[in-house]
Short mmCIF file of C-alpha atoms in Angstrom, two decimals:
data_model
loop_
_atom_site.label_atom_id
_atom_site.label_comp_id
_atom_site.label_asym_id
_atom_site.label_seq_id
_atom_site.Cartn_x
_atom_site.Cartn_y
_atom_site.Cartn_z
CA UNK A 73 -4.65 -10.15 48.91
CA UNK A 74 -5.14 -8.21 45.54
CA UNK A 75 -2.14 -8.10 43.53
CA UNK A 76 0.06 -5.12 42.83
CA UNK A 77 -1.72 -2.89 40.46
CA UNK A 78 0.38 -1.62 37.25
CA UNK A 79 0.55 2.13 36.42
CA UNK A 80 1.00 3.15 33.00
CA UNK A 81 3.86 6.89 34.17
CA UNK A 82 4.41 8.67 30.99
CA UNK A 83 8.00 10.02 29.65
CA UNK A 84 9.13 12.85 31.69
CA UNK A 85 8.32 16.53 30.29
CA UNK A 86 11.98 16.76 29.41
CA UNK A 87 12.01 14.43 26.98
CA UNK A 88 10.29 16.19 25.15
CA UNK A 89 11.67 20.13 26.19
CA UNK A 90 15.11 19.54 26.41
CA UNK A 91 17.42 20.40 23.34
CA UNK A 92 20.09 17.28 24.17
CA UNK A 93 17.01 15.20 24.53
CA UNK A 94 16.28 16.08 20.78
CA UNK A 95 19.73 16.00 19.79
CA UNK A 96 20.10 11.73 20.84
CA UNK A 97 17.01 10.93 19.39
CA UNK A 98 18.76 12.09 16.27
CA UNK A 99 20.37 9.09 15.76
CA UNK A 100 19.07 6.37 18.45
CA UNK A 101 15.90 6.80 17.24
CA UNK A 102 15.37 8.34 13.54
CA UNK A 103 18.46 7.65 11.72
CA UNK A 104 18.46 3.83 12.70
CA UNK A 105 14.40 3.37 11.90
CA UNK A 106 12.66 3.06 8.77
CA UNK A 107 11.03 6.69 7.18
CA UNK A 108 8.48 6.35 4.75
CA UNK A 109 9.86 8.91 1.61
CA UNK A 110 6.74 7.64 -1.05
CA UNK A 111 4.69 5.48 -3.33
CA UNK A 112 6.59 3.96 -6.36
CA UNK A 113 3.57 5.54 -8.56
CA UNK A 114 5.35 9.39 -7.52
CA UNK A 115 7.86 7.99 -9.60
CA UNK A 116 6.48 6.74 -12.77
CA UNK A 117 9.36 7.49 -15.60
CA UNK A 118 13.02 7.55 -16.05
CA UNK A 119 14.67 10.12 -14.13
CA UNK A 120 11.99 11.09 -11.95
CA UNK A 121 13.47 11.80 -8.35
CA UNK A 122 11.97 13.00 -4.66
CA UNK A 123 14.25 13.75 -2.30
CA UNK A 124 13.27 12.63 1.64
CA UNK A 125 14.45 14.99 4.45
CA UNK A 126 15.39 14.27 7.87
CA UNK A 127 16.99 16.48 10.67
CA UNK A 128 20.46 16.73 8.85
CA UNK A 129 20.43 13.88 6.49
CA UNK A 130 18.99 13.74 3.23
CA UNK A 131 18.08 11.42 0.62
CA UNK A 132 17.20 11.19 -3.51
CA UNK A 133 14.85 8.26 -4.25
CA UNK A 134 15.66 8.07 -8.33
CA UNK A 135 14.13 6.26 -10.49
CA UNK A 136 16.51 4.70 -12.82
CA UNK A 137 16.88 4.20 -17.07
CA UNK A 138 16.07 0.20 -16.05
CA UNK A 139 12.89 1.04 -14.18
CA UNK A 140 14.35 0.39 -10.65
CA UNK A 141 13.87 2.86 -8.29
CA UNK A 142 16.99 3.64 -6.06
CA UNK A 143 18.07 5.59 -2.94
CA UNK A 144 21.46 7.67 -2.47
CA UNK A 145 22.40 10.18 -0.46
CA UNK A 146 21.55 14.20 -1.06
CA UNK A 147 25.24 15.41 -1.75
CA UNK A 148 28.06 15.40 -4.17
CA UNK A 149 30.84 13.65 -3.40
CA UNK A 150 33.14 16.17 -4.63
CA UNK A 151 32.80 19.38 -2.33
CA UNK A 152 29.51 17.90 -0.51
CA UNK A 153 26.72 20.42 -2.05
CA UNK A 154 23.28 19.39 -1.96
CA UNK A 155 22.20 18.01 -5.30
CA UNK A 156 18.50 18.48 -5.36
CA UNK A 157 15.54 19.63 -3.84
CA UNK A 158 11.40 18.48 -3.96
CA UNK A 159 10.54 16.49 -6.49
CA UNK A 160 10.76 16.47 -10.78
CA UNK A 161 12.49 15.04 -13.38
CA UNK A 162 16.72 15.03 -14.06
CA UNK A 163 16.62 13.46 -17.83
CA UNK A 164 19.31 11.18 -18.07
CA UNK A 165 21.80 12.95 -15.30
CA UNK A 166 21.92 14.84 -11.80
CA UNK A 167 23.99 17.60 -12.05
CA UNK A 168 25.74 19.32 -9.41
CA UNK A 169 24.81 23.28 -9.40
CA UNK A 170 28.63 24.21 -7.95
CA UNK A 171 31.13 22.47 -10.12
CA UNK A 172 29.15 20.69 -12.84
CA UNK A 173 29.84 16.77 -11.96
CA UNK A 174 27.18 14.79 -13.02
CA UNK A 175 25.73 11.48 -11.70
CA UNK A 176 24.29 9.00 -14.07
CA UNK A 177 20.63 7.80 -13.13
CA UNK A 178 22.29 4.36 -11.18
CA UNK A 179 24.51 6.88 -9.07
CA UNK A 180 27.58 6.62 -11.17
CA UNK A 181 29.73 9.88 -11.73
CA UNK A 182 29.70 9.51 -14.83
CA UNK A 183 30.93 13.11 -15.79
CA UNK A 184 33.50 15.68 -14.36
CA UNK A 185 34.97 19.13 -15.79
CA UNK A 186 38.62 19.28 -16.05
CA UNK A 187 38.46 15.69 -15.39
CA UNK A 188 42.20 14.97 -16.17
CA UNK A 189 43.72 18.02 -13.31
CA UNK A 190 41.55 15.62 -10.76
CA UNK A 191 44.84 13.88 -9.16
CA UNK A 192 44.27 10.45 -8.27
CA UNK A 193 40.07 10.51 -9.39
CA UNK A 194 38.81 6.78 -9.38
CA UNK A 195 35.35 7.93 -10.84
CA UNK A 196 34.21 4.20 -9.88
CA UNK A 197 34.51 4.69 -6.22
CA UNK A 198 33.16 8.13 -6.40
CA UNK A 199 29.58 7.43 -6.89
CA UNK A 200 26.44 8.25 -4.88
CA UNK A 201 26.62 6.84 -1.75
CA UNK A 202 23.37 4.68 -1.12
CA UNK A 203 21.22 4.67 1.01
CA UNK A 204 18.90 1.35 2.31
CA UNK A 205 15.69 1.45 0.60
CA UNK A 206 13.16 -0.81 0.93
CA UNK A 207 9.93 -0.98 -1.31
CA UNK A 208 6.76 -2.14 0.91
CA UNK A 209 3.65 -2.77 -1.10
CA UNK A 210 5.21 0.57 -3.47
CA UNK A 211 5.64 2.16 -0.90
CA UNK A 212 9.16 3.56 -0.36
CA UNK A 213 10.89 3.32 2.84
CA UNK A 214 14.51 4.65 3.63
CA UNK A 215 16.79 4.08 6.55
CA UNK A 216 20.02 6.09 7.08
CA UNK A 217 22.29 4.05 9.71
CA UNK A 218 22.09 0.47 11.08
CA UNK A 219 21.53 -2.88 10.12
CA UNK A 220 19.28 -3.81 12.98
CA UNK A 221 15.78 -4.46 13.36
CA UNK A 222 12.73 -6.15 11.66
CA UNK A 223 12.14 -5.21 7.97
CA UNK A 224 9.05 -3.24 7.04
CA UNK A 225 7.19 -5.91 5.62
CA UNK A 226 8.41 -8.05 9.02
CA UNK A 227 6.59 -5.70 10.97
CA UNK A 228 3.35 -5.33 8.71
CA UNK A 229 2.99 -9.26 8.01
CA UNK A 230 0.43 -9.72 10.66
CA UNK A 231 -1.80 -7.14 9.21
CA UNK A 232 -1.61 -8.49 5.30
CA UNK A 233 -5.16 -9.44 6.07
CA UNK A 234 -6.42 -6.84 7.58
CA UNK A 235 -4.69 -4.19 4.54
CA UNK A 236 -5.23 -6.32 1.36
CA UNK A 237 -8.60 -4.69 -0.08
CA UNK A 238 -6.50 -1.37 0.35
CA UNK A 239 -4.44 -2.67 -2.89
CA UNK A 240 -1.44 -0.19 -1.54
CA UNK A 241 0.20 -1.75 -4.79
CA UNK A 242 -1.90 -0.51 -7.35
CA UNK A 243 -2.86 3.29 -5.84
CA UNK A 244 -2.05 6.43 -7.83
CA UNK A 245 -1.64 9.87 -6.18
CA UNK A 246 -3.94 12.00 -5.14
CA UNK A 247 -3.61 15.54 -5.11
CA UNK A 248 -0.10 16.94 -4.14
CA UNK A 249 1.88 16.49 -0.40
CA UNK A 250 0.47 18.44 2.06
CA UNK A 251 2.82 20.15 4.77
CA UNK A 252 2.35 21.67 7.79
CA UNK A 253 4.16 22.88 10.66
CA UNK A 254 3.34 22.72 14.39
CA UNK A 255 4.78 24.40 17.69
CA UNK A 256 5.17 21.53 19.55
CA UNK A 257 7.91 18.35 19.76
CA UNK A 258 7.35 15.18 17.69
CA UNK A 259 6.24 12.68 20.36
CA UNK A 260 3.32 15.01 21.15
CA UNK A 261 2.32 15.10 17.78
CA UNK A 262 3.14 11.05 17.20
CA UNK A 263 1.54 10.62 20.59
CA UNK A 264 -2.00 12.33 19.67
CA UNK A 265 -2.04 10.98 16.43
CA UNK A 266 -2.27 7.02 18.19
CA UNK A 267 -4.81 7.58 20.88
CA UNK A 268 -8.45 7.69 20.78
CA UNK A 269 -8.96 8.58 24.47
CA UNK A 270 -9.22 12.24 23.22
CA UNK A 271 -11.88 11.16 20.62
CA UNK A 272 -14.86 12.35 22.84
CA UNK A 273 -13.90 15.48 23.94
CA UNK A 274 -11.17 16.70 21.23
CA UNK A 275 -12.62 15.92 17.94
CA UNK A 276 -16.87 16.10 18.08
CA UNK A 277 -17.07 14.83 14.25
CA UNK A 278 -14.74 11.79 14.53
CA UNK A 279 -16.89 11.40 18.06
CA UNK A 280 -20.12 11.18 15.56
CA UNK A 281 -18.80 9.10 12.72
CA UNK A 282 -17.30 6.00 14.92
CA UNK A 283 -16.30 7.16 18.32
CA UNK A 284 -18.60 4.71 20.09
CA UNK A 285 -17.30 1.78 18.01
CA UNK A 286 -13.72 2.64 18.61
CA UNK A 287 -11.28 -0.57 19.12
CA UNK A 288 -7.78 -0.88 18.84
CA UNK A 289 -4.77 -3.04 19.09
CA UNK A 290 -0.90 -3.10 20.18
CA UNK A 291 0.91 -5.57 18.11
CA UNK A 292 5.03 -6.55 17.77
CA UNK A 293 7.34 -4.19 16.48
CA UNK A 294 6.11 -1.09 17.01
CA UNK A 295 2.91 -1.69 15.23
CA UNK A 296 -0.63 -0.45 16.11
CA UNK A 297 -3.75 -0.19 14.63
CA UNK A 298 -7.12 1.58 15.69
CA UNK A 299 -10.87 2.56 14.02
CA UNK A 300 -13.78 1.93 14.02
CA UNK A 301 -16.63 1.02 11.72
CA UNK A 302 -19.51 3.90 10.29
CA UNK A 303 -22.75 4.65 11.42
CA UNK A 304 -25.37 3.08 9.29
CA UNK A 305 -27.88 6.11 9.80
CA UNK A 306 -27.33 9.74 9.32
CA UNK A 307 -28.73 10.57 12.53
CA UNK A 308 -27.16 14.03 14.36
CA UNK A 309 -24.35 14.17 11.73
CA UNK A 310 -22.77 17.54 9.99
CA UNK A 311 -23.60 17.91 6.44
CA UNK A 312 -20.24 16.43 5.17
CA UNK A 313 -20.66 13.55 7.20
CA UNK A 314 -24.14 13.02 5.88
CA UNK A 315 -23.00 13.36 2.27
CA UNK A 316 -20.29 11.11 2.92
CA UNK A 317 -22.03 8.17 3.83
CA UNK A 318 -24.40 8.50 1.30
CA UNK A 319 -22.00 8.74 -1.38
CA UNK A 320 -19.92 5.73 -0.67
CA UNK A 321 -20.01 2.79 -3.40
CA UNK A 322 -21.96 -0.42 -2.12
CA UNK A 323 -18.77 -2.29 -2.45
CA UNK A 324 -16.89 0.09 0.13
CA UNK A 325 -16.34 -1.19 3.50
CA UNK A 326 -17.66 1.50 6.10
CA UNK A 327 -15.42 1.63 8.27
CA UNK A 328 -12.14 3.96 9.01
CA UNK A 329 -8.76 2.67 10.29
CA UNK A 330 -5.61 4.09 11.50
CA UNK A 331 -2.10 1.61 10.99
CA UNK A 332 1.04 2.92 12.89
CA UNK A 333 4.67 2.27 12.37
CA UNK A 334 7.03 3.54 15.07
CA UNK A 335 8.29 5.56 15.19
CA UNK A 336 6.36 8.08 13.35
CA UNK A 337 4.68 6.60 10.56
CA UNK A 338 0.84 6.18 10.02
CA UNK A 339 -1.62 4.88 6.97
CA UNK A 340 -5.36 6.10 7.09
CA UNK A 341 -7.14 3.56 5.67
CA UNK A 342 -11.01 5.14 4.46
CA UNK A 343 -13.28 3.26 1.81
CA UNK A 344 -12.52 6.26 -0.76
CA UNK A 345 -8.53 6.66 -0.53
CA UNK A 346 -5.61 5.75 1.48
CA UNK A 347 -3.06 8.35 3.07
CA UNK A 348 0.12 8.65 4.75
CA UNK A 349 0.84 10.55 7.54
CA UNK A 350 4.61 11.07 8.71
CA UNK A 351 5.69 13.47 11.48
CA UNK A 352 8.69 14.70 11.19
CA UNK A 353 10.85 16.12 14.08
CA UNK A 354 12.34 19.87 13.40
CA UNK A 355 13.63 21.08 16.63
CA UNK A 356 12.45 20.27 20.32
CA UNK A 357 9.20 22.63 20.29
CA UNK A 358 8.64 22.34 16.01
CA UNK A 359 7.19 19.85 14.04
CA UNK A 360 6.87 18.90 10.46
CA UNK A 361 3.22 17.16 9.78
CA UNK A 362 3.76 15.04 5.88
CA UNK A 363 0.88 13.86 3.95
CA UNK A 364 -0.70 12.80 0.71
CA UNK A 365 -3.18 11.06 -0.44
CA UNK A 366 -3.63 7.89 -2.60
CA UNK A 367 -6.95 6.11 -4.33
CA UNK A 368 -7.58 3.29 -6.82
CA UNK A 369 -8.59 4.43 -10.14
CA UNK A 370 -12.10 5.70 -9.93
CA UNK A 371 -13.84 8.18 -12.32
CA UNK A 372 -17.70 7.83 -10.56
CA UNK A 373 -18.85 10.94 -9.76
CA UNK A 374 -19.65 9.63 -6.25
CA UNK A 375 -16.80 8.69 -5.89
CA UNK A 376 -15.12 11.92 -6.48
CA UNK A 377 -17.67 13.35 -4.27
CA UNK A 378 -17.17 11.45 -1.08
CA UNK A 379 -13.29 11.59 -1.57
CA UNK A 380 -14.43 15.28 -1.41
CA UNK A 381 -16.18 14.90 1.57
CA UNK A 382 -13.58 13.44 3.37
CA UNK A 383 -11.01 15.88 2.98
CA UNK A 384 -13.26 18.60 4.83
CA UNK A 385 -13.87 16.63 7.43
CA UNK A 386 -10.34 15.59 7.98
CA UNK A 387 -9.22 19.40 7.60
CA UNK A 388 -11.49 20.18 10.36
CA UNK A 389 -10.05 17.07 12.50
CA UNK A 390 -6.22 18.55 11.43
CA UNK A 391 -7.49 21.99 13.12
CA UNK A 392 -8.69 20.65 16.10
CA UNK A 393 -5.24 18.59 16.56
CA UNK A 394 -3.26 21.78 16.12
CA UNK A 395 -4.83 23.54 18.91
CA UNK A 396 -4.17 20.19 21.33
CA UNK A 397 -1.02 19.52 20.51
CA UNK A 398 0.29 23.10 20.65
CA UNK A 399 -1.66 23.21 23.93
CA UNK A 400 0.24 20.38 24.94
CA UNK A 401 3.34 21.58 24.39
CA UNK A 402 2.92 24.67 26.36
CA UNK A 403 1.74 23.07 29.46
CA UNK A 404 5.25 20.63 29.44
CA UNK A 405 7.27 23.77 30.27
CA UNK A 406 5.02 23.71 33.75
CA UNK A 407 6.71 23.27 36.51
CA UNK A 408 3.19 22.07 38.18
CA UNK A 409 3.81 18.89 36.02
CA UNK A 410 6.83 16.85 35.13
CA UNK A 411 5.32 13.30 34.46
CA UNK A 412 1.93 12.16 33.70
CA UNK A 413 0.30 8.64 34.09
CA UNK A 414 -1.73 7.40 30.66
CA UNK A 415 -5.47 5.28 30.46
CA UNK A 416 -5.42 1.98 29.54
CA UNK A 417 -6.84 3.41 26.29
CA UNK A 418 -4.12 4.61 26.00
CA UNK A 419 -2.06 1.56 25.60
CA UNK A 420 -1.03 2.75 21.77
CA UNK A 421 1.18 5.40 23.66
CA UNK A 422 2.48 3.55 25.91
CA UNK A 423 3.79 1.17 23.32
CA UNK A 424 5.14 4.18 21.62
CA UNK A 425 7.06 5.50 24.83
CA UNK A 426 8.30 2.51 25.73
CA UNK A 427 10.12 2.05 22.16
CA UNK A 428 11.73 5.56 23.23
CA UNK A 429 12.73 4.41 26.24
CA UNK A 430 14.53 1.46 24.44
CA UNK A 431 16.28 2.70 21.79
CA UNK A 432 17.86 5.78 24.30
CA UNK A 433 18.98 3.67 26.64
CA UNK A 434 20.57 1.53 23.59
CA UNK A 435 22.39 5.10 22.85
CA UNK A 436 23.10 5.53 25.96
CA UNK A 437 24.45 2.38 27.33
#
């Protein structure tokens, strides 16, 4: 007798419809998980600050006068107004905008108007409340609640191998965040972004450059990776595709990969540059897609090329996965549907549901 053969259901369309859904994954999933906020080379002097935002919670990454970069919350402690916004440079102090208290670079408060009608101020318990950071290869990582869980490093050891000729370390920015907004929840967005089972019919270009050679891999703590390696001819590709392959260095490896970090965390690892990807929940049907880019120093003129060419073809690739993933979206509010059943290429998202399945019934329980 054969044995039992194991389905692969997916979450149920209300997970990810239904506002109180939305509203528990607030803090069983995001505020207890680690969110990627930046590179330490966005921060490269004294004073320098970018401020992360999550759902309601907010946090400053803030370079400090010793050259250590810190995290605190986004709010005074005096009358809890939001202290800054994007990214720049606070010389020396953050200042509130409301009442004028001022937080030394470390998170002191280390001024306040009227100072001696403050009753009972202890200006040494009245700093900015911090918030765990963690600094990953310079990249910056931020968690709001916990303890609990593997570190970031933890989870990425087992690819140290596989991402050391990225040099994440030593990469400078390049060109400003990109931001984008999408009509659909998170986990279809997250969920997209991890499976190459679309590849063939969904994105024609990707198809052309490595879909063929596509592999992947489910590893421990929420970690994936996927890609593939580059054609060695130009045969039936568009003209940035062509261009790009000709313009890579020797020394490049030809080949394009894809890391993931649950929950909703991703590097895109090309010969020419490195970028993060972050998707960051809104509301139950709207969707905040992060981004920027990040290369070794590299003044060739091919190189500047093909870093070129990859951006159109990766715009084109960001078009296509709008239309799915808003098409998505719609068809959960079908009542012809309610659960689906995944591919065993698939096995990325099925990971990925299962750690949402976890950590609600954790909140839950």
């Amino acid at each position: 007798m054969s044995p039992p053969v194991e389905s692969w259901p997916t979450l149920p369309a209300a997970a990810y419809t239904d506002p109180a859904h939305f509203a528990a994954e607030r803090r069983a999933v995001f505020q207890r998980t680690w969110q990627l906020a930046g590179h330490a080379c966005d921060l490269p002097q004294p004073g320098d600050y970018l401020v992360f935002d999550l759902l309601d919670q907010s946090a400053i990454l803030l370079r400090g006068e010793d050259g250590e970069i810190r995290a605190f919350h986004n709010v005074c402690r005096h009358r809890a107004f939001r202290l800054l916004d994007g990214e720049g440079c606070s010389p020396a102090r953050v200042r509130c905008k409301y009442h004028g208290l001022s937080y030394a670079l470390d998170g002191r408060l280390a001024g306040v108007p009227g100072e001696r009608d403050f009753v009972g101020l202890d200006k040494a318990a009245m700093g900015l409340r911090p918030v765990a950071l963690e600094s990953w290869q310079g990249f910056l990582f931020v968690r709001f609640a916990g303890p609990g869980g593997p570190t970031v490093a933890e989870q990425l050891d087992p690819l140290a191998e596989h991402l050391a000729p990225y040099r994440f370390a030593e990469l400078q920015p390049f060109g400003r965040e990109t931001r984008d907004t999408v009509a659909c929840n998170w986990k279809v967005a997250q969920e997209n972004n991890i499976e190459g089972y679309h590849i063939p019919v969904g994105h024609p270009g990707l198809q052309r450059l490595f879909g063929e050679r596509y592999s992947f891999a489910v590893l421990e703590n929420g970690v994936s990776r996927a890609g593939g390696p580059l054609p060695e001819t130009p045969d039936g590709l568009s003209w940035s595709e062509r261009h790009y392959l000709s313009l890579l260095p020797a020394e490049c490896e030809r080949a394009w990969g894809y890391v993931s970090l649950f929950p909703n965390v991703a590097f895109d690892l090309y010969p020419d540059q490195v970028d993060f990807f972050q998707i960051v929940p809104l509301a139950p049907d709207r969707t905040l897609l992060r981004s920027r880019g990040y290369a070794l120093p590299d003044a060739r003129r091919e190189m500047r090329a093909a870093r070129y060419c990859n951006q159109r073809i990766n715009r084109l690739v960001g078009r296509e996965d709008r239309g799915l993933v808003e098409g998505g979206q719609r068809g959960l509010a079908s009542r012809g549907y309610g659960e689906g059943l995944l591919h065993r290429r698939e096995a990325r998202v099925r990971q990925f549901q299962q750690g949402v399945r976890e950590r609600m019934s954790g909140a839950q329980a």
